[in-house]
XYZ file of C-alpha atoms in Angstrom:
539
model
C 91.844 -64.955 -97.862
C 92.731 -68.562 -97.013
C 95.767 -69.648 -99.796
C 94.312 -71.639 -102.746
C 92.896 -75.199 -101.861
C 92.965 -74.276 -98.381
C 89.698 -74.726 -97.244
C 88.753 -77.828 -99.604
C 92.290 -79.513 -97.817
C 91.190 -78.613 -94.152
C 87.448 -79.872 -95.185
C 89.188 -83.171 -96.566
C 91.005 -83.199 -93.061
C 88.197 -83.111 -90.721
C 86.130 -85.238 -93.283
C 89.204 -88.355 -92.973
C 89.142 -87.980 -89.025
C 85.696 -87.794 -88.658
C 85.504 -91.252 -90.797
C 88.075 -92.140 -88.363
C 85.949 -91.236 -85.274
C 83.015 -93.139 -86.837
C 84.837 -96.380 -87.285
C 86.391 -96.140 -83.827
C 82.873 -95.426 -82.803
C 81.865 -98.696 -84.262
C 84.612 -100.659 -82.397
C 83.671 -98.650 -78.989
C 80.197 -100.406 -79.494
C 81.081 -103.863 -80.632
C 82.970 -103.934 -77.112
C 80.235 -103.296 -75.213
C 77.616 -105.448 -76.869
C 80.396 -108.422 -76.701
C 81.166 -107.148 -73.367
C 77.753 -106.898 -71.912
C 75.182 -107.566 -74.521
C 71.641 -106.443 -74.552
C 70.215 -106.453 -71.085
C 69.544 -104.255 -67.671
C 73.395 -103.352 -66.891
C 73.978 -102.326 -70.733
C 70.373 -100.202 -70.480
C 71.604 -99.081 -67.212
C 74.555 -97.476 -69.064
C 72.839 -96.158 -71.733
C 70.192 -94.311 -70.214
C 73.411 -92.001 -68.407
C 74.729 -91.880 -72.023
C 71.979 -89.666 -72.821
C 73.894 -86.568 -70.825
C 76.875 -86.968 -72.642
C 75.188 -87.318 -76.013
C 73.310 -84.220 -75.996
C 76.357 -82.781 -74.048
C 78.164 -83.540 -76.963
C 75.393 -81.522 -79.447
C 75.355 -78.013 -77.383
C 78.646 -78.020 -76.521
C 81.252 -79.702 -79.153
C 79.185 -79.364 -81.791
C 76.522 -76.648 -84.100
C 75.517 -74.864 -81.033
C 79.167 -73.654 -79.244
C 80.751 -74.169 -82.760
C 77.981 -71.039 -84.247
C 78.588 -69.210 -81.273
C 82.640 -69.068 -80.688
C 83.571 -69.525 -84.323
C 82.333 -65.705 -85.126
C 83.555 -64.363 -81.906
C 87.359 -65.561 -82.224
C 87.182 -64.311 -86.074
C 85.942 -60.766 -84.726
C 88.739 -60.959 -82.216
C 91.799 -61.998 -84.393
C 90.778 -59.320 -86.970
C 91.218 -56.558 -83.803
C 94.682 -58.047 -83.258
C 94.185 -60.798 -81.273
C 91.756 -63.556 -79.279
C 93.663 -63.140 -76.029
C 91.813 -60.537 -74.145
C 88.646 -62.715 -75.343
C 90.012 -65.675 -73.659
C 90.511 -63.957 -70.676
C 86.965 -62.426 -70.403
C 85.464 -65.774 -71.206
C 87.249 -69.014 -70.592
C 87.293 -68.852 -66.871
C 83.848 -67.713 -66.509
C 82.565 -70.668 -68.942
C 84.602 -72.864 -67.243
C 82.909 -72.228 -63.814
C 79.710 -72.117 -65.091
C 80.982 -76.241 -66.473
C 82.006 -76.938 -63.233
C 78.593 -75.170 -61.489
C 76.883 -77.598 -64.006
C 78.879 -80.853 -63.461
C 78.803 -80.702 -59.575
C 74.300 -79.827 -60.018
C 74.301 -83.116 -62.394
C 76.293 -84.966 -59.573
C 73.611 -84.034 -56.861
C 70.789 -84.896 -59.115
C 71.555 -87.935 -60.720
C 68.614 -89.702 -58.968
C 66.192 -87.227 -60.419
C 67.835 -87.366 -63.901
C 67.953 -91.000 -63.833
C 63.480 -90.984 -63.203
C 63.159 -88.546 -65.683
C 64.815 -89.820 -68.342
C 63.623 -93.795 -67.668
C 61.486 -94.095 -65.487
C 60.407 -97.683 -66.387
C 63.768 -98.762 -65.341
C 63.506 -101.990 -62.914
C 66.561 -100.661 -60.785
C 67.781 -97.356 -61.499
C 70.608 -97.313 -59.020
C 73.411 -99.300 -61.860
C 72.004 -95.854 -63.496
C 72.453 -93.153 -60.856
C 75.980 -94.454 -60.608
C 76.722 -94.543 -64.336
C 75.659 -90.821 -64.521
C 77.487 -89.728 -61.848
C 80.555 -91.254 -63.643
C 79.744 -89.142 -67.152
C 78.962 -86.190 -65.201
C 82.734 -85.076 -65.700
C 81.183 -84.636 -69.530
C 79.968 -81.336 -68.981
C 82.922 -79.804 -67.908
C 85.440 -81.500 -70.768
C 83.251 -81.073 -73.702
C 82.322 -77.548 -72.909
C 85.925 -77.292 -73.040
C 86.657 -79.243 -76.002
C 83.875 -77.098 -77.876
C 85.474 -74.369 -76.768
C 89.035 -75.299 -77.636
C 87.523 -76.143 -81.483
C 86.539 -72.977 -81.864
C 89.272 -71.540 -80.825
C 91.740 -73.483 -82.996
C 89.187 -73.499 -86.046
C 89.480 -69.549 -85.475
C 92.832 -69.969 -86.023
C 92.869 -72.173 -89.254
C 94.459 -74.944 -86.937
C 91.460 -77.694 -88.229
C 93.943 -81.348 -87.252
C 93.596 -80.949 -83.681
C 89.307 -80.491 -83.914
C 88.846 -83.078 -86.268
C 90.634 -85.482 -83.707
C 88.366 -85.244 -81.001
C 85.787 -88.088 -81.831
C 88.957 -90.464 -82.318
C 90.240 -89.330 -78.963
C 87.085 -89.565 -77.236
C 86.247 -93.377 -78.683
C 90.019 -94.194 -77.960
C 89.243 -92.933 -74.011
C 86.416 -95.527 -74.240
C 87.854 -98.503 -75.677
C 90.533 -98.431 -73.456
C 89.168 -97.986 -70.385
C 86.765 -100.756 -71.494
C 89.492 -103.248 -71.939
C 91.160 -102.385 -69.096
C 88.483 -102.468 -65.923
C 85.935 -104.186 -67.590
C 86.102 -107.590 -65.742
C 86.610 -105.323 -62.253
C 83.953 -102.652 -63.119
C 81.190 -103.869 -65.131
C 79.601 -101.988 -67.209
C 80.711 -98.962 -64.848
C 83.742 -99.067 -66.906
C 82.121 -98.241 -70.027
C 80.609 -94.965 -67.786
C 84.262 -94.526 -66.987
C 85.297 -94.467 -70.170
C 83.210 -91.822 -71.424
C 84.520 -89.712 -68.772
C 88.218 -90.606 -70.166
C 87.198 -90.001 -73.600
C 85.984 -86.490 -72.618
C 89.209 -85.349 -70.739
C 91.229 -87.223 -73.778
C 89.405 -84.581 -76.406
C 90.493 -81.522 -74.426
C 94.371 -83.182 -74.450
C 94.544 -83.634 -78.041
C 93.517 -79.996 -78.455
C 95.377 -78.385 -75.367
C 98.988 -78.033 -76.960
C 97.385 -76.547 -80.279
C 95.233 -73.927 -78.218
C 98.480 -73.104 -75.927
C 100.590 -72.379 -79.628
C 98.291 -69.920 -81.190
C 97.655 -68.063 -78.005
C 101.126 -67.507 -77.512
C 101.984 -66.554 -81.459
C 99.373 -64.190 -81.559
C 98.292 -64.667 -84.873
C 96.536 -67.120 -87.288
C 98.968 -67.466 -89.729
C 101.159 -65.793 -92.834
C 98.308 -65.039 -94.233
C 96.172 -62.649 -91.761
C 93.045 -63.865 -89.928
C 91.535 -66.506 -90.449
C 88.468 -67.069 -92.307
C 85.655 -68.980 -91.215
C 84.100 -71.325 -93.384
C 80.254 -70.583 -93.734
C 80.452 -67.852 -91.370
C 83.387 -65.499 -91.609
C 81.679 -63.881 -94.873
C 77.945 -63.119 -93.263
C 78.268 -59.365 -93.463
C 79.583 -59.486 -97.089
C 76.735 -61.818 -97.510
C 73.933 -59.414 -95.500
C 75.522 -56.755 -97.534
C 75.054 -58.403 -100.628
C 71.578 -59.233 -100.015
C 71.054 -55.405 -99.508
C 71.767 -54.941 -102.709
C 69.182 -57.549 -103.717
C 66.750 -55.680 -102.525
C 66.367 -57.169 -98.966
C 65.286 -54.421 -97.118
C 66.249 -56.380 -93.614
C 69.534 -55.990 -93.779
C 71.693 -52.264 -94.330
C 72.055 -50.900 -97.514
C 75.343 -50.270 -99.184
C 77.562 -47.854 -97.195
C 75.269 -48.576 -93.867
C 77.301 -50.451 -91.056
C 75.865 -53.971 -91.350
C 73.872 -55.302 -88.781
C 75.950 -56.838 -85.365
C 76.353 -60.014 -84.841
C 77.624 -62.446 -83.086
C 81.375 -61.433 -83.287
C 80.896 -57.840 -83.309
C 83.668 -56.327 -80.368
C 82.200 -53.741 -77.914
C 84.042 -51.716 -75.846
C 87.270 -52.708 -73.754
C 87.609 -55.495 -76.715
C 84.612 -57.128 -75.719
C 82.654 -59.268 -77.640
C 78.762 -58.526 -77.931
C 77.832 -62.488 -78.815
C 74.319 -62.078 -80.553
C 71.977 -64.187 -79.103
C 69.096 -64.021 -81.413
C 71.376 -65.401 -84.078
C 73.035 -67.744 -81.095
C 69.509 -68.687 -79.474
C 67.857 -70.564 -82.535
C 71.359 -72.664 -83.251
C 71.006 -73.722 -79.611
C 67.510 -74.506 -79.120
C 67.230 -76.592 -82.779
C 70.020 -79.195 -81.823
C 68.574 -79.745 -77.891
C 65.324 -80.557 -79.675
C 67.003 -82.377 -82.396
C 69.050 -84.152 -79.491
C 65.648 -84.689 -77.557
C 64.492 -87.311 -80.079
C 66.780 -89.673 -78.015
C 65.235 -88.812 -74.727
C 61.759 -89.219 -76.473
C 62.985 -92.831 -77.370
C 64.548 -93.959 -74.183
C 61.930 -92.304 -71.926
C 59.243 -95.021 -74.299
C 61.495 -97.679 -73.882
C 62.548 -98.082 -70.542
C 59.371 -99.745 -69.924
C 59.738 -102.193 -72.178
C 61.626 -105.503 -71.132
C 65.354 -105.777 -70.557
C 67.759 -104.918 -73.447
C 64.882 -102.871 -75.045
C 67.097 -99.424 -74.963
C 70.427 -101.519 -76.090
C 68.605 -102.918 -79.109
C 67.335 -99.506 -80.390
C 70.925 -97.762 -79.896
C 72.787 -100.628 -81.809
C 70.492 -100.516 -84.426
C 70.323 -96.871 -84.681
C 74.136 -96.580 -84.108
C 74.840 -98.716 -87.296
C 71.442 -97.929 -89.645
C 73.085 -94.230 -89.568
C 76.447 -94.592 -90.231
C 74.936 -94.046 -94.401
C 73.433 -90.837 -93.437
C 77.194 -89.717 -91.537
C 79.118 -90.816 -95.286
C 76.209 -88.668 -97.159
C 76.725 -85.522 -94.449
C 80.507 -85.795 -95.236
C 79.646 -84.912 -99.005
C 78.270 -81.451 -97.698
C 81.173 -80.872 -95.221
C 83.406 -80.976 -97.899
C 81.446 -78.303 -100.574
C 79.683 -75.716 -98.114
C 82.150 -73.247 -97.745
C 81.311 -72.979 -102.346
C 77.720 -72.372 -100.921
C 78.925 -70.178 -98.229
C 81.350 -67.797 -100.478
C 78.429 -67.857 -103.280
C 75.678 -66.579 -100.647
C 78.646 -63.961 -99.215
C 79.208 -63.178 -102.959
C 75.564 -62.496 -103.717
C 75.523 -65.307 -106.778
C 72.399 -67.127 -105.335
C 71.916 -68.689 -108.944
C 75.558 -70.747 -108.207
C 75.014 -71.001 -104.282
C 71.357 -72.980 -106.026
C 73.229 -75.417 -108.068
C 75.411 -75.887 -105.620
C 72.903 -76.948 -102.332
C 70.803 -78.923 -105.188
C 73.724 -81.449 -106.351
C 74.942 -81.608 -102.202
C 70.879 -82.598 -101.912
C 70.636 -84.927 -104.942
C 74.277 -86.604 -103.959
C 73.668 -86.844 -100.128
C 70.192 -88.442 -101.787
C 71.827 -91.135 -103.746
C 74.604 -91.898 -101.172
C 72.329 -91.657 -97.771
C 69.171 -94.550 -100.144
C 72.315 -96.547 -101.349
C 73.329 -97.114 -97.960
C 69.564 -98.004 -96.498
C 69.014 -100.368 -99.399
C 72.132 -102.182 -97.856
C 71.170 -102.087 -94.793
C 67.289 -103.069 -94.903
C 68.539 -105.984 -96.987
C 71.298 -107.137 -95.339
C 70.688 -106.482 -91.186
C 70.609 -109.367 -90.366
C 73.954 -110.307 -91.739
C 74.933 -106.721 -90.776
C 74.389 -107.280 -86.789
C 75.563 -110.794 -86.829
C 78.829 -109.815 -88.238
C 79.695 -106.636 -86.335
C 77.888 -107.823 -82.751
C 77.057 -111.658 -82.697
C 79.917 -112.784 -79.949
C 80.360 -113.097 -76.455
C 76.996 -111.772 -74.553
C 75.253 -110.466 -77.526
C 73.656 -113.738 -78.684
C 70.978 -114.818 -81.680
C 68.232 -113.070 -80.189
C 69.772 -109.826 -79.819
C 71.100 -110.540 -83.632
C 67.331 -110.937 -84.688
C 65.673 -107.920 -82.248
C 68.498 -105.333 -83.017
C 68.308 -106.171 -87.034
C 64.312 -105.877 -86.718
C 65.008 -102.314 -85.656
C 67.656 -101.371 -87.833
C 65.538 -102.289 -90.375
C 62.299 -99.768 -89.213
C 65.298 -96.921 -88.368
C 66.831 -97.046 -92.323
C 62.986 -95.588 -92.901
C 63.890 -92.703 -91.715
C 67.718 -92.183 -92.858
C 66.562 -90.105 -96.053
C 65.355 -87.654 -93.289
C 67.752 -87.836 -91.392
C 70.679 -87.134 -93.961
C 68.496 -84.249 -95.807
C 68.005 -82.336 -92.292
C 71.641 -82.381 -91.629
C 72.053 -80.981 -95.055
C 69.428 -78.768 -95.624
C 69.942 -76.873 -91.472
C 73.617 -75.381 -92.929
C 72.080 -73.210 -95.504
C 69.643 -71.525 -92.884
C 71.651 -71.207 -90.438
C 74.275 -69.471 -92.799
C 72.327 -65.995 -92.828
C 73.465 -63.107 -91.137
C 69.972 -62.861 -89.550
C 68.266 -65.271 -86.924
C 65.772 -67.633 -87.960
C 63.413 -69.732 -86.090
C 61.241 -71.522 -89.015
C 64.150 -74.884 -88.862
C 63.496 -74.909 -84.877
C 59.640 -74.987 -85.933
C 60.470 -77.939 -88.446
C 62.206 -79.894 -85.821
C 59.740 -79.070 -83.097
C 56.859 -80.596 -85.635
C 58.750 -83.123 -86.302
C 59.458 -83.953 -82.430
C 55.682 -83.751 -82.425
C 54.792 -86.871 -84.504
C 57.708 -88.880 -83.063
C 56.130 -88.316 -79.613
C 52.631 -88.707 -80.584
C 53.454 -92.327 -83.159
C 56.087 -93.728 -80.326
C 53.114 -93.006 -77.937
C 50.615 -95.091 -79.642
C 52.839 -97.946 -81.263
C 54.802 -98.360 -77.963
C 52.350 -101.267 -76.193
C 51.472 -102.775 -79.638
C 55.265 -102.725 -81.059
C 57.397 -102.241 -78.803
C 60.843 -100.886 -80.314
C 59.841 -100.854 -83.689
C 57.018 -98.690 -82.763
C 59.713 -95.899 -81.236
C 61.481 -97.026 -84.055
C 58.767 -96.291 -86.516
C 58.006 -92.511 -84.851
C 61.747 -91.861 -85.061
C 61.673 -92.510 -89.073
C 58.273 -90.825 -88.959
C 59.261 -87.473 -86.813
C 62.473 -86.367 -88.927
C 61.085 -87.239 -92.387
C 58.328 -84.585 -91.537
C 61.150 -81.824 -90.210
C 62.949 -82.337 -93.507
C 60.088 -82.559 -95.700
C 58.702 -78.795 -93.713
C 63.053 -77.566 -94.236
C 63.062 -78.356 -97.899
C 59.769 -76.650 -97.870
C 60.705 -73.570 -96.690
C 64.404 -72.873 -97.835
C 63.704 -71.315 -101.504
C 61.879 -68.354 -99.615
C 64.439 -68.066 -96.122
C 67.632 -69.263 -97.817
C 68.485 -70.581 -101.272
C 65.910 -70.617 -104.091
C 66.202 -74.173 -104.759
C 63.476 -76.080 -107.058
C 62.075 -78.433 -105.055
C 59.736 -79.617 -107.703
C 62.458 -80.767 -109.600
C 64.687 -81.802 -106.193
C 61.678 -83.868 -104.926
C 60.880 -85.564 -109.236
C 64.684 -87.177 -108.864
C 64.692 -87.905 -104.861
C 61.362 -90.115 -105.904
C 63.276 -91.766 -108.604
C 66.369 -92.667 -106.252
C 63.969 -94.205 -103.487
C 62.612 -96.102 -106.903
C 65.857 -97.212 -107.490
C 66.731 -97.641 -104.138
C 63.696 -100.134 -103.312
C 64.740 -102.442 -106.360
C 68.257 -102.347 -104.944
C 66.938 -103.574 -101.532
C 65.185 -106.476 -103.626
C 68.340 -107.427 -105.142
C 70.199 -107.660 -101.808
C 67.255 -109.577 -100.342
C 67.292 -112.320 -103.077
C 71.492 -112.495 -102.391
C 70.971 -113.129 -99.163
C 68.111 -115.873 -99.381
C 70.603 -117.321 -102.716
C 73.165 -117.861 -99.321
C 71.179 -119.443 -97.097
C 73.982 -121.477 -95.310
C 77.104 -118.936 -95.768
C 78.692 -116.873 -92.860
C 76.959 -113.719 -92.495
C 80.339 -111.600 -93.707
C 80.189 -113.336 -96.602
C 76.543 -112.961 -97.489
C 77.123 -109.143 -96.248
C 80.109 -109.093 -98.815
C 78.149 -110.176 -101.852
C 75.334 -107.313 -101.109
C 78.000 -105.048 -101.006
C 77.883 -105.883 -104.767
C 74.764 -106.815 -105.916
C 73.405 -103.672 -104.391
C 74.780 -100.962 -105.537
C 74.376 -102.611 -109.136
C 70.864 -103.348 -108.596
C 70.959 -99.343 -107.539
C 72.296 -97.836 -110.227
C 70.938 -100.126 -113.242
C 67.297 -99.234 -111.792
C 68.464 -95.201 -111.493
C 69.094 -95.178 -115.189
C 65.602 -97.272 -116.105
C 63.609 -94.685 -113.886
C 65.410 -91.777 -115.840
C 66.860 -90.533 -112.073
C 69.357 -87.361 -112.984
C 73.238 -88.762 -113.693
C 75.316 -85.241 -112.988
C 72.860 -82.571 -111.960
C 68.914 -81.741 -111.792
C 67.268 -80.764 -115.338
C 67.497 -76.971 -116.062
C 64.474 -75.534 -116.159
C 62.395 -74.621 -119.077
């Protein structure tokens, strides 16, 4: 067992850097758009910033994380990860390279796939070829994370988004008048081979000590108790997983022989396949929008980039208090692990519709602050806030997915029901972006993209009192309608401070909002009766 306060420290950790990552995130894209705007060379770019990005989901984040995290746990608890690291990391890291050198050779290809309304996909094909080197250093980064997480060494992970927007910024700064918007492509290439430096040192330490620490092996948070969990739910009466005194099922850290580790990939397969199609709404987006006219694709990523910056502040909530859920589920005590995932729900709720009410009332003010300077002029300020606007639809969605996909995937069994939600979901988006597209343009792929995940996490909260934790939706889904009550007067009150400004700065009018609306917020929670501390009990 971790020492006391251990685990809610290290979630506080990765919960400060990943705010850190966010805001250098923010910075990394008010370059560019002062930089280069919203136009052909800035679509260009972003179109081979789709590789990285869902790079950056399979390999860095749920997917590699779900799959390593277990097997360095199994390893360290037989005495040590280092025969693991030599059956594995230079096999994955040829496989990278295999990967990096095919997406070099088929940039052209990629490029027409992924847009092929683009006017001139060559600025494209050469972009790609720059982020190619992504595949390689995040695979290794994602790697190196699990490693180190393994090892109750959490700093090092948590610093990888600040590392990676550093890369970017830096390199923009530095070669953007020589380079174009190349040098943003070079940049992400930087940023990658900057996340595996920050972790390199860390991994080299713990391979040489041996050990995870004074205090024995290290646990994994939300993972490193699934067989006391499957065991526990044996006792429950589930007869899919072994009895008491039967060895519990194998998964994905069990060791075979010669210190091997058998990696289970029906529990690894779902993980996998659920953030590539979570991933793909992106590619469903830019593939619609690279017909549309220049600085289409930049509009939609600025908006989305800052309309979800709510739902990362509401995610960070859960982050903090899953490994309570986690130990309650290992424990058995589904009634806690309940009250538990319901207040994470109802407070991701209130944070995630606090945060669109700002942002549907104040975009305009929003964009013009953050992006309005240099080539990103008035009409990019208008188009981009437009968006932003049609995105914050869908940020209730968005935030309750990201919540809701930890308790399934906590089980000690596979499950493909959340890869069915997300595929549904992926459904409508295709089918609304499909039909709005001519007629509306961006706010049309805007409108499927709010449309598509709403659906996913309206079929997850659905389904997770019968595959997960018995939570009461009834009463989950009575105070999430009072909150988007409150939450629509509060966008009403920022509206009338903005039109009460009419000829202020846009900070400023931003500023006020920033006051007005979370007042307006939480005077109209307590009218509509929305819950203060935690949901009703039940009768």
């Amino acid at each position: 067992m971790p020492p006391p306060g251990f685990v809610a420290r290290a979630a506080a950790v990765t919960a400060g850097l990943s705010a850190a990552g966010s805001v250098l995130g923010l910075v990394r894209d008010q370059v560019i758009a002062r930089f280069f705007g919203a136009g052909a060379d800035s679509d260009a770019f972003l179109v081979a910033w789709t590789v990285p990005e869902l790079a950056a989901t399979v390999l860095i984040e749920d997917a590699m994380a779900l799959l390593l995290v277990p097997a360095f746990s199994a390893a360290l608890a037989k005495g040590g990860a280092g025969p693991l690291v030599r059956g594995t990391l230079p096999r994955l890291a040829a496989l990278l390279a295999a990967a990096t050198a095919a997406l070099l050779a088929a940039a052209p290809l990629v490029v027409r796939l992924l847009a092929p309304g683009l006017a001139d996909p060559r600025l494209a094909v050469t972009c790609t070829r720059l982020t190619a080197a992504t595949i390689l250093t995040f695979g290794l980064a994602g790697y190196l994370s699990a490693a180190l997480r393994a090892h109750r060494r959490f700093l090092p992970p948590a610093a990888v988004y600040v590392a990676y927007n550093t890369g970017i910024v830096g390199t923009l700064l530095a070669l953007h008048g020589r380079w174009g918007v190349r040098s943003a492509a070079a940049g992400v290439a930087a940023g990658g081979a900057l996340m595996v430096l920050v972790q390199l040192p860390s991994f080299v330490r713990v391979l040489r000590s041996g050990a995870p620490g004074a205090q024995g092996p290290a646990p994994v948070p939300g993972r490193s108790d699934a067989r006391a969990g499957a065991r526990a739910r044996a006792e429950a009466g589930d007869d899919t997983h072994p009895r008491p005194g039967e060895p519990p099922a194998s998964g994905p850290g069990d060791l075979g022989a010669g210190g091997r580790v058998r990696l289970g990939m029906a529990l690894v397969v779902p993980v996998v396949v659920f953030a590539v199609a979570r991933q793909a709404q992106v590619l469903v987006e830019r593939f619609f929008a690279a017909g549309l006219p220049a600085g289409a694709i930049s509009h939609l990523n600025y908006a989305q980039k800052v309309a979800q910056l709510p739902m990362v502040l509401s995610l960070m909530v859960c982050t903090v208090t899953f490994p309570v859920v986690a130990r309650a589920l290992a424990e058995g005590d589904r009634e806690r692990a309940r009250q538990r995932v319901e207040r994470d729900l109802t407070l991701a709720c209130v944070v995630v519709l606090l945060g669109t009410a700002y942002v549907v009332a104040c975009a305009p003010q929003i964009v013009s602050t953050l992006f309005q300077r240099g080539a990103f002029d008035t009409g990019d300020t208008a188009a981009t806030a437009a968006v932003m606007r049609v995105y914050a639809l869908g940020l209730l969605g968005q935030s309750l997915v990201g919540a809701l996909i930890r308790p399934y995937f906590s089980a000690a069994r596979p499950t493909w029901y959340p890869v069915a939600a997300m595929a549904a979901g992926l459904g409508l988006t295709v089918l609304v972006d499909g039909a709005a597209v001519a007629a509306w343009g961006a706010y049309g792929i805007a409108a499927g993209n709010a449309a598509g995940i709403s659906l996913t996490a309206v079929v997850l909260l659905r389904g997770l009192p019968a595959r997960a934790v018995p939570v009461r939706v009834p009463a989950l889904t009575a105070a999430m309608s009072r909150y988007v009550l409150a939450a629509a007067a509060a966008t009403g009150a920022g509206w009338c401070t903005t039109r009460l400004l009419p000829g202020a700065p846009a900070a400023l009018a931003a500023a006020a909002c920033c006051l007005t609306v979370p007042l307006a917020f939480a005077a109209a929670a307590a009218a509509v009766g929305a819950p203060v501390r935690s949901l009703p009990h039940a009768a």
